[in-house]
Coordinates of C-alpha atoms and ligand atoms in Angstrom, one line a residue:
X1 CA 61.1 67.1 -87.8
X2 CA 59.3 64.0 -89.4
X3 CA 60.2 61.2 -90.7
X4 CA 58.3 61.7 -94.3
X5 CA 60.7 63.5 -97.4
X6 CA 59.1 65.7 -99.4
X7 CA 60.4 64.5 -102.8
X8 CA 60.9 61.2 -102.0
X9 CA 58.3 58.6 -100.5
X10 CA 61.4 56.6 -99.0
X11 CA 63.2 59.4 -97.0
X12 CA 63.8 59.0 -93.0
X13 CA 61.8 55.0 -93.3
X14 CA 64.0 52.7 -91.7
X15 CA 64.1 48.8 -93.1
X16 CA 64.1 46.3 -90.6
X17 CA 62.7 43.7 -92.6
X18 CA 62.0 43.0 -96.2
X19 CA 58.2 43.5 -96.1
X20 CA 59.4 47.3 -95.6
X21 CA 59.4 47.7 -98.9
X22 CA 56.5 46.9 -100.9
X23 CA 57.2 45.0 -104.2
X24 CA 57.1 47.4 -106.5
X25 CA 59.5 49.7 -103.6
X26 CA 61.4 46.7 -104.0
X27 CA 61.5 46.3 -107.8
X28 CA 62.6 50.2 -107.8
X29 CA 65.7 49.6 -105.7
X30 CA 66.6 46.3 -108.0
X31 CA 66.2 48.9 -111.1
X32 CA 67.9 51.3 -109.7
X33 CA 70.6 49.2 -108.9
X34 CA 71.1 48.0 -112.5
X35 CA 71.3 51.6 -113.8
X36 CA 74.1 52.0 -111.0
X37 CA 75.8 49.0 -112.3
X38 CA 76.0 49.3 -115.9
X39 CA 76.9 53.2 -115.1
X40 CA 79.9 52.4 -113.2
X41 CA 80.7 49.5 -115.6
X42 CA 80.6 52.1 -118.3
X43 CA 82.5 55.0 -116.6
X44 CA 79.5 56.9 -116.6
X45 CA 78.8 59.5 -114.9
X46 CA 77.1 58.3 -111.3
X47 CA 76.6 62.0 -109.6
X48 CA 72.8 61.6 -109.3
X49 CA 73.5 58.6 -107.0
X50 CA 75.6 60.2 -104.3
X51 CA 74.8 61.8 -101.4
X52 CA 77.5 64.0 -101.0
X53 CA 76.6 65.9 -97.4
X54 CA 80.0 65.2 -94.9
X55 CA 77.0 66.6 -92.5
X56 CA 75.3 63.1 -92.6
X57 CA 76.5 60.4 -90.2
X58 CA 76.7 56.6 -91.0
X59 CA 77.2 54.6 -88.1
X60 CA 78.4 50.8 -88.4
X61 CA 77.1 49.2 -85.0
X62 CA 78.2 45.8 -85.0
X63 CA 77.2 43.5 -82.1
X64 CA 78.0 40.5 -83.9
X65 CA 80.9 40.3 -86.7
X66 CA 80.9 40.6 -90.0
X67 CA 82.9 41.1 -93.2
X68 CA 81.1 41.8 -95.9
X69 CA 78.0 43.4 -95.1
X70 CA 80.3 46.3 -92.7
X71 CA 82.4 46.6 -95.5
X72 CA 80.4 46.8 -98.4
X73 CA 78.1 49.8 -96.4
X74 CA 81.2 51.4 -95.4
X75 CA 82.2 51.5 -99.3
X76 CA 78.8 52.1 -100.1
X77 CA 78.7 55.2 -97.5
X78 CA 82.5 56.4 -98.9
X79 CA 80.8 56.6 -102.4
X80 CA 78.1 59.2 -100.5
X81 CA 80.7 61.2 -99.6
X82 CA 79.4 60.8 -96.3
X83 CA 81.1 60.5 -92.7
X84 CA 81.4 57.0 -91.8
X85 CA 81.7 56.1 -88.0
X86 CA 82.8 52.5 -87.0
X87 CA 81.3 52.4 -83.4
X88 CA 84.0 50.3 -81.0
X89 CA 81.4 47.9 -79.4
X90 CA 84.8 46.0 -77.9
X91 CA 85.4 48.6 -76.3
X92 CA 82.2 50.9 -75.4
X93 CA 80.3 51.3 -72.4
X94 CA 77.9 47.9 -73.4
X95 CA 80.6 46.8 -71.2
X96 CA 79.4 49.1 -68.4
X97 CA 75.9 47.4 -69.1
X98 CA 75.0 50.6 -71.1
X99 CA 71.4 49.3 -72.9
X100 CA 71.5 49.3 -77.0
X101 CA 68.7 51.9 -76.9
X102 CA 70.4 54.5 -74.3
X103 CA 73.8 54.1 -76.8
X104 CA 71.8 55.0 -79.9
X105 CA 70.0 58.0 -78.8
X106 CA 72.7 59.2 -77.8
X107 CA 74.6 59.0 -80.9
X108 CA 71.6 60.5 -82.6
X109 CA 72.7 63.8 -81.4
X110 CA 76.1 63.5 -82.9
X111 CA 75.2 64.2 -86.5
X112 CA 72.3 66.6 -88.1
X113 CA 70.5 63.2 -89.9
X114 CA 72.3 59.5 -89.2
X115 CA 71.8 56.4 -90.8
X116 CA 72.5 53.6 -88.5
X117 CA 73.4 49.8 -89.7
X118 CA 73.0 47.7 -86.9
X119 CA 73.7 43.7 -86.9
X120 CA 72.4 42.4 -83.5
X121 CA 72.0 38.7 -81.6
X122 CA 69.2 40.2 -80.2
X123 CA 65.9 40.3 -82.8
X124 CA 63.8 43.2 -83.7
X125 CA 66.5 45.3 -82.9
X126 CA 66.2 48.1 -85.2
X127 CA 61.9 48.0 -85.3
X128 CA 62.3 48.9 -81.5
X129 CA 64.9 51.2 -81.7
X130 CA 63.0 53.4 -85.1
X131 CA 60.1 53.3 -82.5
X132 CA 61.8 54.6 -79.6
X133 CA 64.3 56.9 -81.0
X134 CA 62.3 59.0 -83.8
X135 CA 60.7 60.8 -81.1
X136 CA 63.7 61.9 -79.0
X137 CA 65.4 63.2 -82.4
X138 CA 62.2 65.5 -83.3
X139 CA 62.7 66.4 -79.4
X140 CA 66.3 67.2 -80.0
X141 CA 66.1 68.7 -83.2
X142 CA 67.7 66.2 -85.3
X143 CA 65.7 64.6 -88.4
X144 CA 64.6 61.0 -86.9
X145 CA 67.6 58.5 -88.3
X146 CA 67.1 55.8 -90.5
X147 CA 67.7 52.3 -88.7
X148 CA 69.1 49.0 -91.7
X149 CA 69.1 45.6 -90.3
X150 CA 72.6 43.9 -91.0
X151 CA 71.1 41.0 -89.3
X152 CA 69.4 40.4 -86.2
X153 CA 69.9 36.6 -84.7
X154 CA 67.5 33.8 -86.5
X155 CA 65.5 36.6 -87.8
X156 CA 66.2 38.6 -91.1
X157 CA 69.0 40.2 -93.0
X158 CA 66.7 42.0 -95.7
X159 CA 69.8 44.0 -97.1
X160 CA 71.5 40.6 -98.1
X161 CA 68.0 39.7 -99.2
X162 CA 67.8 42.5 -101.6
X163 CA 71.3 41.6 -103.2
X164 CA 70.3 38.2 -103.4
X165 CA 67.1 38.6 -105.1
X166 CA 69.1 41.4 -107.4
X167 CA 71.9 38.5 -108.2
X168 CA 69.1 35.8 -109.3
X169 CA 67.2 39.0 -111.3
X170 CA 70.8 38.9 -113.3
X171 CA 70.7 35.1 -114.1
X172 CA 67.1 35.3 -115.2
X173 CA 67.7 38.1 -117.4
X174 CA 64.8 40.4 -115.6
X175 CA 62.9 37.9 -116.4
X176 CA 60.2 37.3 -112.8
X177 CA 57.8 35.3 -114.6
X178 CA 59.2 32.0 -112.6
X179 CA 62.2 31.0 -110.0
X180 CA 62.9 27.5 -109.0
X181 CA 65.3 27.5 -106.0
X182 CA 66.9 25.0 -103.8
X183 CA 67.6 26.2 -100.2
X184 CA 70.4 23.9 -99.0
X185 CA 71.8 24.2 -95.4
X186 CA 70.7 25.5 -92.0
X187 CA 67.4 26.3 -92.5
X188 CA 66.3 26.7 -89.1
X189 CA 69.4 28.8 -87.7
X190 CA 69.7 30.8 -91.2
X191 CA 68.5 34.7 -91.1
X192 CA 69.2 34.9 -95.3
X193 CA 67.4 32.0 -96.0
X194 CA 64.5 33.5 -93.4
X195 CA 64.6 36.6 -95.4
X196 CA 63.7 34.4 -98.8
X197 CA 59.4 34.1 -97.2
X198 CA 59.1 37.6 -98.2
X199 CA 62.0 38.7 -100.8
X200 CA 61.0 35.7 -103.2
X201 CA 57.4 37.4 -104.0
X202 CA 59.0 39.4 -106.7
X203 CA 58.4 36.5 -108.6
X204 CA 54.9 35.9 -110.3
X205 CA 55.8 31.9 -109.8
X206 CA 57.7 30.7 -107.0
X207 CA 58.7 26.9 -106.2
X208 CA 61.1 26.4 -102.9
X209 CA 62.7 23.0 -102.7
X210 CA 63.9 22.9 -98.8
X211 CA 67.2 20.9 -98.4
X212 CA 67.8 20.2 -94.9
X213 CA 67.4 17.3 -92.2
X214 CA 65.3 17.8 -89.7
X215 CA 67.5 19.4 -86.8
X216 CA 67.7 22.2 -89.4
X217 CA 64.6 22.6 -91.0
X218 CA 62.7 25.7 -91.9
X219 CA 60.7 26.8 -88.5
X220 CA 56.9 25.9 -89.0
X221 CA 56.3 29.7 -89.2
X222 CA 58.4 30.4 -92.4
X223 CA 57.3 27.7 -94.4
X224 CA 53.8 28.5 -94.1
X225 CA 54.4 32.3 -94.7
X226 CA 56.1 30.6 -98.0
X227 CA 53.0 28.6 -98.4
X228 CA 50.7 31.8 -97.9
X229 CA 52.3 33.8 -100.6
X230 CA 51.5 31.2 -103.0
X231 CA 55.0 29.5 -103.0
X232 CA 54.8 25.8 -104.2
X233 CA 57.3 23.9 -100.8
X234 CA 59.0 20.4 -101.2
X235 CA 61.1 19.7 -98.5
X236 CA 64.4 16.9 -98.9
X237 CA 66.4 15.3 -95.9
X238 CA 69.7 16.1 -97.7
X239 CA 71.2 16.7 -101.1
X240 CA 71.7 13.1 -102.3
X241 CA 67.7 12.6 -101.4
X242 CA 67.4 15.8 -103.6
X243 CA 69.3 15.1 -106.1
X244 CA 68.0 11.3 -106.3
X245 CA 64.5 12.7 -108.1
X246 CA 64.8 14.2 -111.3
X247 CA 63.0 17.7 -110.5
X248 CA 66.0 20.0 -109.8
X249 CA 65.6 23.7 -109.0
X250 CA 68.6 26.0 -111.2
X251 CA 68.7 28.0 -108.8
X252 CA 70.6 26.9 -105.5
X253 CA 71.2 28.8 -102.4
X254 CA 73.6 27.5 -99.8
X255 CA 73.5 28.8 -95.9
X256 CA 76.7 28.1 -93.3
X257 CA 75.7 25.6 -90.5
X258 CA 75.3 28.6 -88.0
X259 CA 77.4 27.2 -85.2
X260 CA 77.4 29.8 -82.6
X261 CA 73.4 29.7 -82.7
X262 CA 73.1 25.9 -82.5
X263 CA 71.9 24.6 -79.0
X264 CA 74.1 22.2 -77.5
X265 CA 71.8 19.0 -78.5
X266 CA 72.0 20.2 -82.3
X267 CA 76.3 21.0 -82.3
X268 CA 76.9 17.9 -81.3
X269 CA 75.4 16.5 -84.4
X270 CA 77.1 18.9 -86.9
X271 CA 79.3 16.5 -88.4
X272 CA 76.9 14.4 -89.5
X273 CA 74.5 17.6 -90.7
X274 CA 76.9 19.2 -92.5
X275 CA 77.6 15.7 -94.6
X276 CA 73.5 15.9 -95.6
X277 CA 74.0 19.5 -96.9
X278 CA 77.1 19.3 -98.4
X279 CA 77.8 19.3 -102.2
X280 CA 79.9 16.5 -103.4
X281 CA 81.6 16.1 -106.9
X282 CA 79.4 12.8 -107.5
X283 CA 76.6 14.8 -107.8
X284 CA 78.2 17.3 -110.5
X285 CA 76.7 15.7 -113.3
X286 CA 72.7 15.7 -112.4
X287 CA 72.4 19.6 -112.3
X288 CA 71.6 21.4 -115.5
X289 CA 73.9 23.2 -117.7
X290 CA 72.2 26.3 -116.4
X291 CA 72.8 25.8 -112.8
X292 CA 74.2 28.6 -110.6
X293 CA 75.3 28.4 -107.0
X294 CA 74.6 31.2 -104.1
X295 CA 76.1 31.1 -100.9
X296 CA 75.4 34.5 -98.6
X297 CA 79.0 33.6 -97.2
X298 CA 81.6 33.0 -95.5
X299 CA 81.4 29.5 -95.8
X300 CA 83.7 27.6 -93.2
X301 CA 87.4 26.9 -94.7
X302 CA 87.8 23.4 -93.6
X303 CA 84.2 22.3 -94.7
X304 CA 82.7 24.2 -96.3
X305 CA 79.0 23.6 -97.8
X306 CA 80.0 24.4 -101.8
X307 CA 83.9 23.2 -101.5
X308 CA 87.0 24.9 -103.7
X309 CA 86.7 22.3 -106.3
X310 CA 83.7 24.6 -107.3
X311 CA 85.1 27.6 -107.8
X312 CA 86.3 27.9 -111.1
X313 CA 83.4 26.4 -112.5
X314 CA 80.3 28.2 -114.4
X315 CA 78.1 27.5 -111.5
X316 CA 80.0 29.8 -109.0
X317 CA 77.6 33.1 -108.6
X318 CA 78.5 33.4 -105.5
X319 CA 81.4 35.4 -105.9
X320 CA 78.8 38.3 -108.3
X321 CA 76.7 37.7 -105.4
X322 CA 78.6 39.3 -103.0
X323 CA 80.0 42.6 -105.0
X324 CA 76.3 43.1 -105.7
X325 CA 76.0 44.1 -102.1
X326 CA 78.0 47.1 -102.8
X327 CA 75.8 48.1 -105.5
X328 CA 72.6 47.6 -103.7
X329 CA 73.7 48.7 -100.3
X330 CA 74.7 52.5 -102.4
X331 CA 71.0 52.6 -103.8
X332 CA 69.1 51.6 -100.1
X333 CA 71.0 54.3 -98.8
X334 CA 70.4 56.6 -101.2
X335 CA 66.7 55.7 -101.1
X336 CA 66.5 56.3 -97.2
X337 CA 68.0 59.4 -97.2
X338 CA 65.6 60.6 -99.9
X339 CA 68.6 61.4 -102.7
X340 CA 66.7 58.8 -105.0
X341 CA 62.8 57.6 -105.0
X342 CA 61.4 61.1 -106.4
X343 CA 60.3 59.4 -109.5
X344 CA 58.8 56.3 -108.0
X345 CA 55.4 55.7 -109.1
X346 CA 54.8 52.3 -107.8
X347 CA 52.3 50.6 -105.0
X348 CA 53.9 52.1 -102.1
X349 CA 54.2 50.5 -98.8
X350 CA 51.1 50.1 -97.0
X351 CA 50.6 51.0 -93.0
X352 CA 48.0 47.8 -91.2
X353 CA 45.3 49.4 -90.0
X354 CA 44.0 48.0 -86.7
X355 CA 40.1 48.4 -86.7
X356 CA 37.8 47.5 -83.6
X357 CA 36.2 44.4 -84.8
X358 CA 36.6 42.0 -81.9
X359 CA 33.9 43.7 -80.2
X360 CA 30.6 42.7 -81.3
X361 CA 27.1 43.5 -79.8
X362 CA 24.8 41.0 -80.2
X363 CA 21.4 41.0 -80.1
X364 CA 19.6 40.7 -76.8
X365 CA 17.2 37.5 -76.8
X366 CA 16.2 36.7 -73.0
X367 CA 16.5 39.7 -70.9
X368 CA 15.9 38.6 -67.6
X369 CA 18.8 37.8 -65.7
X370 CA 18.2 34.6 -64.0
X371 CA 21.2 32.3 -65.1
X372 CA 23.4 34.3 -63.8
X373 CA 24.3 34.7 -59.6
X374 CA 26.4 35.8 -57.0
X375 CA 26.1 32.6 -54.3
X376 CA 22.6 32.1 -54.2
X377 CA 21.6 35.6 -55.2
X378 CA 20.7 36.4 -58.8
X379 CA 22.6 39.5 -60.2
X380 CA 20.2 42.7 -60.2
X381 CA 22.9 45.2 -61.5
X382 CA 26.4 44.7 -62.9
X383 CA 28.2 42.6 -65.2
X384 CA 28.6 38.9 -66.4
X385 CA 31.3 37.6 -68.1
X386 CA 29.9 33.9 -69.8
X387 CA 31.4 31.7 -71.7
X388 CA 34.8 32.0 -70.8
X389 CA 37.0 29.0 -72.2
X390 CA 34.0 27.8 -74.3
X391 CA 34.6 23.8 -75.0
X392 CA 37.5 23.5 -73.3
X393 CA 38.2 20.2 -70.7
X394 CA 37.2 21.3 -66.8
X395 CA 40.1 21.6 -65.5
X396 CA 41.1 24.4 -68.4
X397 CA 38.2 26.2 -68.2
X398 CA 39.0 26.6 -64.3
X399 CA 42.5 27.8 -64.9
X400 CA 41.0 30.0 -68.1
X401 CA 38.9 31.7 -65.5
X402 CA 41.9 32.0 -62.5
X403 CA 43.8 33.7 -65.4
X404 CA 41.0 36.1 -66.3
X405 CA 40.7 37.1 -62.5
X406 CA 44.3 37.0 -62.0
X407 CA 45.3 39.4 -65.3
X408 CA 42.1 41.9 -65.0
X409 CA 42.6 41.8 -61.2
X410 CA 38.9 41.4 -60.8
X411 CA 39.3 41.5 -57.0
X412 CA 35.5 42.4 -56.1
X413 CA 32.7 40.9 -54.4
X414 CA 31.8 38.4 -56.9
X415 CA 31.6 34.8 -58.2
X416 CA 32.5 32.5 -60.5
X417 CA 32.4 28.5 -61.5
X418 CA 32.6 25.9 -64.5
X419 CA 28.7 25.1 -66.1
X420 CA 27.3 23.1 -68.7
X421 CA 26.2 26.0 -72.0
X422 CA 22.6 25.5 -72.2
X423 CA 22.9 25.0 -76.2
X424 CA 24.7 22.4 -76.1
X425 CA 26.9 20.2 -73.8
X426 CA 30.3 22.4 -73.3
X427 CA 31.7 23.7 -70.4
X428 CA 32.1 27.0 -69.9
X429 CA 33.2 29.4 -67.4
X430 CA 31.1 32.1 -65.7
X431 CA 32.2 35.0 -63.8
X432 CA 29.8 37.2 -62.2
X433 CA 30.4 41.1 -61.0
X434 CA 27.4 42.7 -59.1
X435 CA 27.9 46.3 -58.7
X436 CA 30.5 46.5 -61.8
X437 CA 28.5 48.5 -64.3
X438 CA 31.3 49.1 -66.7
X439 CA 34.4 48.1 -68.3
X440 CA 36.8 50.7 -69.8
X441 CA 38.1 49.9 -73.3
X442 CA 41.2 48.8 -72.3
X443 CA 39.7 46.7 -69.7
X444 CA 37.3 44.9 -72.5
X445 CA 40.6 44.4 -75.0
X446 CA 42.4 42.6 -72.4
X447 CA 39.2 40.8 -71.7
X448 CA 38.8 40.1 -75.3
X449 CA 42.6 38.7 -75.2
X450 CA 42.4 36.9 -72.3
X451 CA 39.5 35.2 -72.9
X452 CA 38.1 35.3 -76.9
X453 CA 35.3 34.2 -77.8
X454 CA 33.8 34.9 -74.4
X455 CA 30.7 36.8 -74.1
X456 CA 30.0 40.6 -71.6
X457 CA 26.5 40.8 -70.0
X458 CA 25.7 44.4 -68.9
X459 CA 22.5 43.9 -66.4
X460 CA 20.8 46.6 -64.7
X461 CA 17.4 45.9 -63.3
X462 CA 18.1 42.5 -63.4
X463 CA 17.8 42.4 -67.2
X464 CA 20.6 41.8 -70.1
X465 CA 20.2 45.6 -71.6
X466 CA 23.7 45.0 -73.5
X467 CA 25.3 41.9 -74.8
X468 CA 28.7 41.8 -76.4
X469 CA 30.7 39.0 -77.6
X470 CA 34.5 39.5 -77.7
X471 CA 36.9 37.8 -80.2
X472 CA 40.6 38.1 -80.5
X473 CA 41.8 41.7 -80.5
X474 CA 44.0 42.6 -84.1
X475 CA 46.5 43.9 -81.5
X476 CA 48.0 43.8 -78.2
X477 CA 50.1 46.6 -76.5
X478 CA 51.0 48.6 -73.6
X479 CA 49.9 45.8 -70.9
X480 CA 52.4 44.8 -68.0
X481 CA 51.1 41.4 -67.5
X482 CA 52.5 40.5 -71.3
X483 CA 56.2 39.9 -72.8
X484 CA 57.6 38.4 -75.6
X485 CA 58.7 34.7 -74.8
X486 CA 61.7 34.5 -77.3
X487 CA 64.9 35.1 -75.7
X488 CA 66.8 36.4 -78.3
X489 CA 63.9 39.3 -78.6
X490 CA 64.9 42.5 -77.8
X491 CA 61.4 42.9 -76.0
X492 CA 62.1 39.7 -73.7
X493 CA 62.3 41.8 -70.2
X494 CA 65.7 39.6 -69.5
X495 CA 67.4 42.2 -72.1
X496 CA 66.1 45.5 -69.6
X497 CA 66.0 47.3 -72.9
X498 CA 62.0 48.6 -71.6
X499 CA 60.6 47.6 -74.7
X500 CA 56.9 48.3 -74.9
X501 CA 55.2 45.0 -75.5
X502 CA 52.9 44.6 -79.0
X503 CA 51.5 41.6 -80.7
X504 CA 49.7 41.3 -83.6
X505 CA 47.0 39.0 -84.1
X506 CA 48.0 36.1 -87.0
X507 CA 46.3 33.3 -88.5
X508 CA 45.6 30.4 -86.4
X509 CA 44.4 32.4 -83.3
X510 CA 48.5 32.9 -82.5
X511 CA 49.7 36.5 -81.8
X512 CA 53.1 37.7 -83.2
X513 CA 55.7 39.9 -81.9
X514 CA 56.2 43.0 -82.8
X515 CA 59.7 42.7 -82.9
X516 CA 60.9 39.5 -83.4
X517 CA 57.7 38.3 -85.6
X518 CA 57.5 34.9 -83.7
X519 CA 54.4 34.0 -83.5
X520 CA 52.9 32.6 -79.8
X521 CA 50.2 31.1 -78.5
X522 CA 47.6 33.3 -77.2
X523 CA 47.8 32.0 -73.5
X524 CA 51.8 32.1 -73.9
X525 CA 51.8 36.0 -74.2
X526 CA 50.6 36.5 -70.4
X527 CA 53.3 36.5 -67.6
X528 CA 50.7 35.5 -65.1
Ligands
LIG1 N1 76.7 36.4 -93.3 C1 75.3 35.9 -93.3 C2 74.6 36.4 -92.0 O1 75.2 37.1 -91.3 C3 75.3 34.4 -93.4 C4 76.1 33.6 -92.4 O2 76.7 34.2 -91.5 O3 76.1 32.4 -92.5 O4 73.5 36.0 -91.8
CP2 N1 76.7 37.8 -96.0 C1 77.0 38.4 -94.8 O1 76.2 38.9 -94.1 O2 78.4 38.3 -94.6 P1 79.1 38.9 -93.3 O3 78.6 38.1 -92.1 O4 80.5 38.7 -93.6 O5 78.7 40.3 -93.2

């Protein structure tokens, strides 16, 4: 059984992270949601909404706690009519070291089609486990189960994302021409605020006013994903910096200073942090009349971030906020298991394609062989690897070419050393294989990882016949010398939850997780 619906194009997906959705898959839920909304406000009738099949399973796995996202997806799931199961984690066999992924597929088998909620520490949770259990459902004749992030570490939470972005649709009246939003708090520890890179594009304009010092600013990586969607970024040390310039957002979203993810350098400080991001009655009378507060909540009783004195006061949304995520959490559920979405006419999501482009021939100029050598020998057949570490210091370019041995295990008669390029004055390393007339295409991808930009010499007769040049691969999977090297990733090999390894290629020559979307390094990804 597959994962596609027949009427609808959302049935059996899984949402792991906002991009999930397309836009307009997004803007569907948000009008779906209103048309929920006013129904129930009305007394309408809501029957087209509800799932109503006791043979569906919705499991609540909670790793980490929670109050309102379990509870508003239990509600949600006792408005489907469907059977709700609140998985004991204090008291399962994780304790007997049981891995996440061996619990779930297990559970798979329980219920004829299962929707599972997950909230996690560990990142990418619920994009491993919809690759790794959709498979062993078809295998056991179950329809593959739906996976919903409820949070996944510093990563995303894309269902409190989609109430969020639902609540500021309400202030603005449906109106996305423009949003102007503060984000106040723990920027750098804050999943919901994380979330915002992607869930803000609704808008046609977007300007994001960071409020936060610099022990919890917005990782590099999410600011310029804000940047590369076309969002305009200031960024402010702390609210009485913000609020000292006249350009104020109306729009302000407060995060918790998140406490149990806070390195011990960073806790100690939290006093003093909390002070920058905290809202204080002197600063009541600079905000606009149509100023409204969000805070994904809780917020901590003894300090919090938007204190009591607010409460009562026009600028508390944070209270609609919060019962939206009953409303929104009914429609993603009723999206995934295919009850609503026949009608959806919208962009849908798209799939990347990967295409082979990092291998390029290039023309053949000189054909004789005689640069390159084995000792003293010139190479008559077999195969040169140049340019390997092209412009990089000596000493680099000798480790860029121990690492190319080392990870393609080129352990052959052979030879290798650091040479001035003949066009100009770089160095360059040079490894030469006599006797090696081919690589396998697996063989040239890791090449063309390991070392991009490098170029592959095929000689026979002791002329170039074939010259390729190799630039980053788009992606990067199934190798045992790689691993994620985030240790709240669910791929991290610490976790034993034998994740297969994938990076995608990014901007900036840095590859990116699968899983947890940080991006790394290129040379950071090999264990060698
Ligand atoms: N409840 C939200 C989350 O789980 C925000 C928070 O805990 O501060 O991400
Ligand atoms: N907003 C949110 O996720 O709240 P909980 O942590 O209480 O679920």
């Amino acid at each position: 059984m597959g994962k596609e619906g027949e009427g609808s194009p959302f049935e059996g997906r899984s949402l792991t992270v906002v991009n999930d959705f397309s836009i307009d898959e997004q803007l569907y839920l948000y009008e779906q949601t209103r048309e929920l909304k006013r129904a129930l406000g009305a007394g309408e009738d809501v029957g087209r909404f509800a799932i109503n099949e006791p043979s569906m399973g919705l499991y609540l796995i909670f790793l980490e706690d929670s109050t309102r996202t379990k509870e508003s997806f239990r509600n949600a799931a006792l408005f489907h009519g469907v059977k709700v199961n609140d998985f004991n984690v204090a008291g399962s066999s994780f304790n007997k070291m049981e891995s996440v992924t061996d619990t779930i597929k297990m559970l798979t088998g329980y219920s004829e089609r299962s929707v599972f909620v997950v909230r996690s520490k560990l990142e990418g949770t619920c994009r491993w486990l919809d690759d790794a259990i959709g498979a062993y459902a078809a295998r056991i004749g179950r329809k593959a189960p739906s996976f919903i992030n409820a949070g996944d570490g510093k990563h995303e939470h894309p269902t409190q994302e989609f109430l969020d972005e639902f609540s500021f649709l309400e202030q603005k009246r449906w109106d996305r021409s423009a949003i102007h939003l503060a984000l106040v708090g723990d920027l750098a520890h804050g999943r919901t605020v994380h979330s915002k890179a992607d869930g803000l594009r609704i808008f046609k304009s977007v300007r994001v006013d960071l409020v936060a010092p610099r022990e919890l600013a917005l990782p590099a990586h999410y600011a310029e994903r804000m940047a590369h969607n076309g969002f305009g970024v200031r960024q402010f040390d702390s609210i009485e910096d913000y609020v000292s310039q006249g350009d104020l957002a109306d729009v302000w979203y407060f995060t918790r200073l998140q406490l149990e993810r806070m390195g011990e350098e960073v806790l100690e400080k939290a006093p003093l942090l909390r002070r920058a991001v905290t809202f204080r009655r002197e600063f009541l009378d600079k905000l606009g009349p149509e100023t409204r507060f969000y805070h994904p909540l809780p917020r901590h009783r003894e300090a919090p971030e938007i204190p009591s004195f607010l409460d009562d006061l026009p600028l508390n949304a944070w209270d609609f906020q919060s019962i939206n995520g009953y409303y929104t959490r009914i429609v993603e559920i009723a999206m995934l298991q295919g009850k609503l979405g026949a009608d959806f006419s919208g962009e849908p999501k798209r799939q990347p394609v990967y295409t082979d482009d990092f291998v390029e021939e290039v023309e053949v100029r000189q054909t004789k062989a005689h640069d390159y050598k084995v000792g003293i020998k010139p190479v008559e057949n077999g195969i040169v690897i140049d340019h390997i570490g092209r412009g990089e210091n000596i000493a680099r370019t000798w480790d860029h070419i121990d690492k190319v041995r080392r990870i393609m295990k080129l352990n052959y008669r052979s030879s290798h050393g650091v040479y001035h390029s003949s066009s100009d004055s770089m160095y360059k390393g040079i490894v030469s294989l006599p006797d090696i007339l081919s690589f396998d295409e697996r063989q040239i991808k890791m090449l063309a990882a390991v070392a991009p930009g490098c170029t592959l010499n095929m000689i026979a007769g002791s002329r170039v016949r074939k010259k390729y040049r190799l630039h980053m691969p788009p992606r990067i999977y199934n190798l045992s010398v790689i691993s994620c090297k985030n240790d709240a990733c669910i791929s991290n090999p610490r976790h034993f939850e034998q994740v297969r390894q994938e990076f995608y290629r990014a901007e900036k020559s840095s590859f990116v997780c699968r899983y947890c979307e940080r991006p790394h390094d290129f040379g950071e990804i090999w264990d060698l």
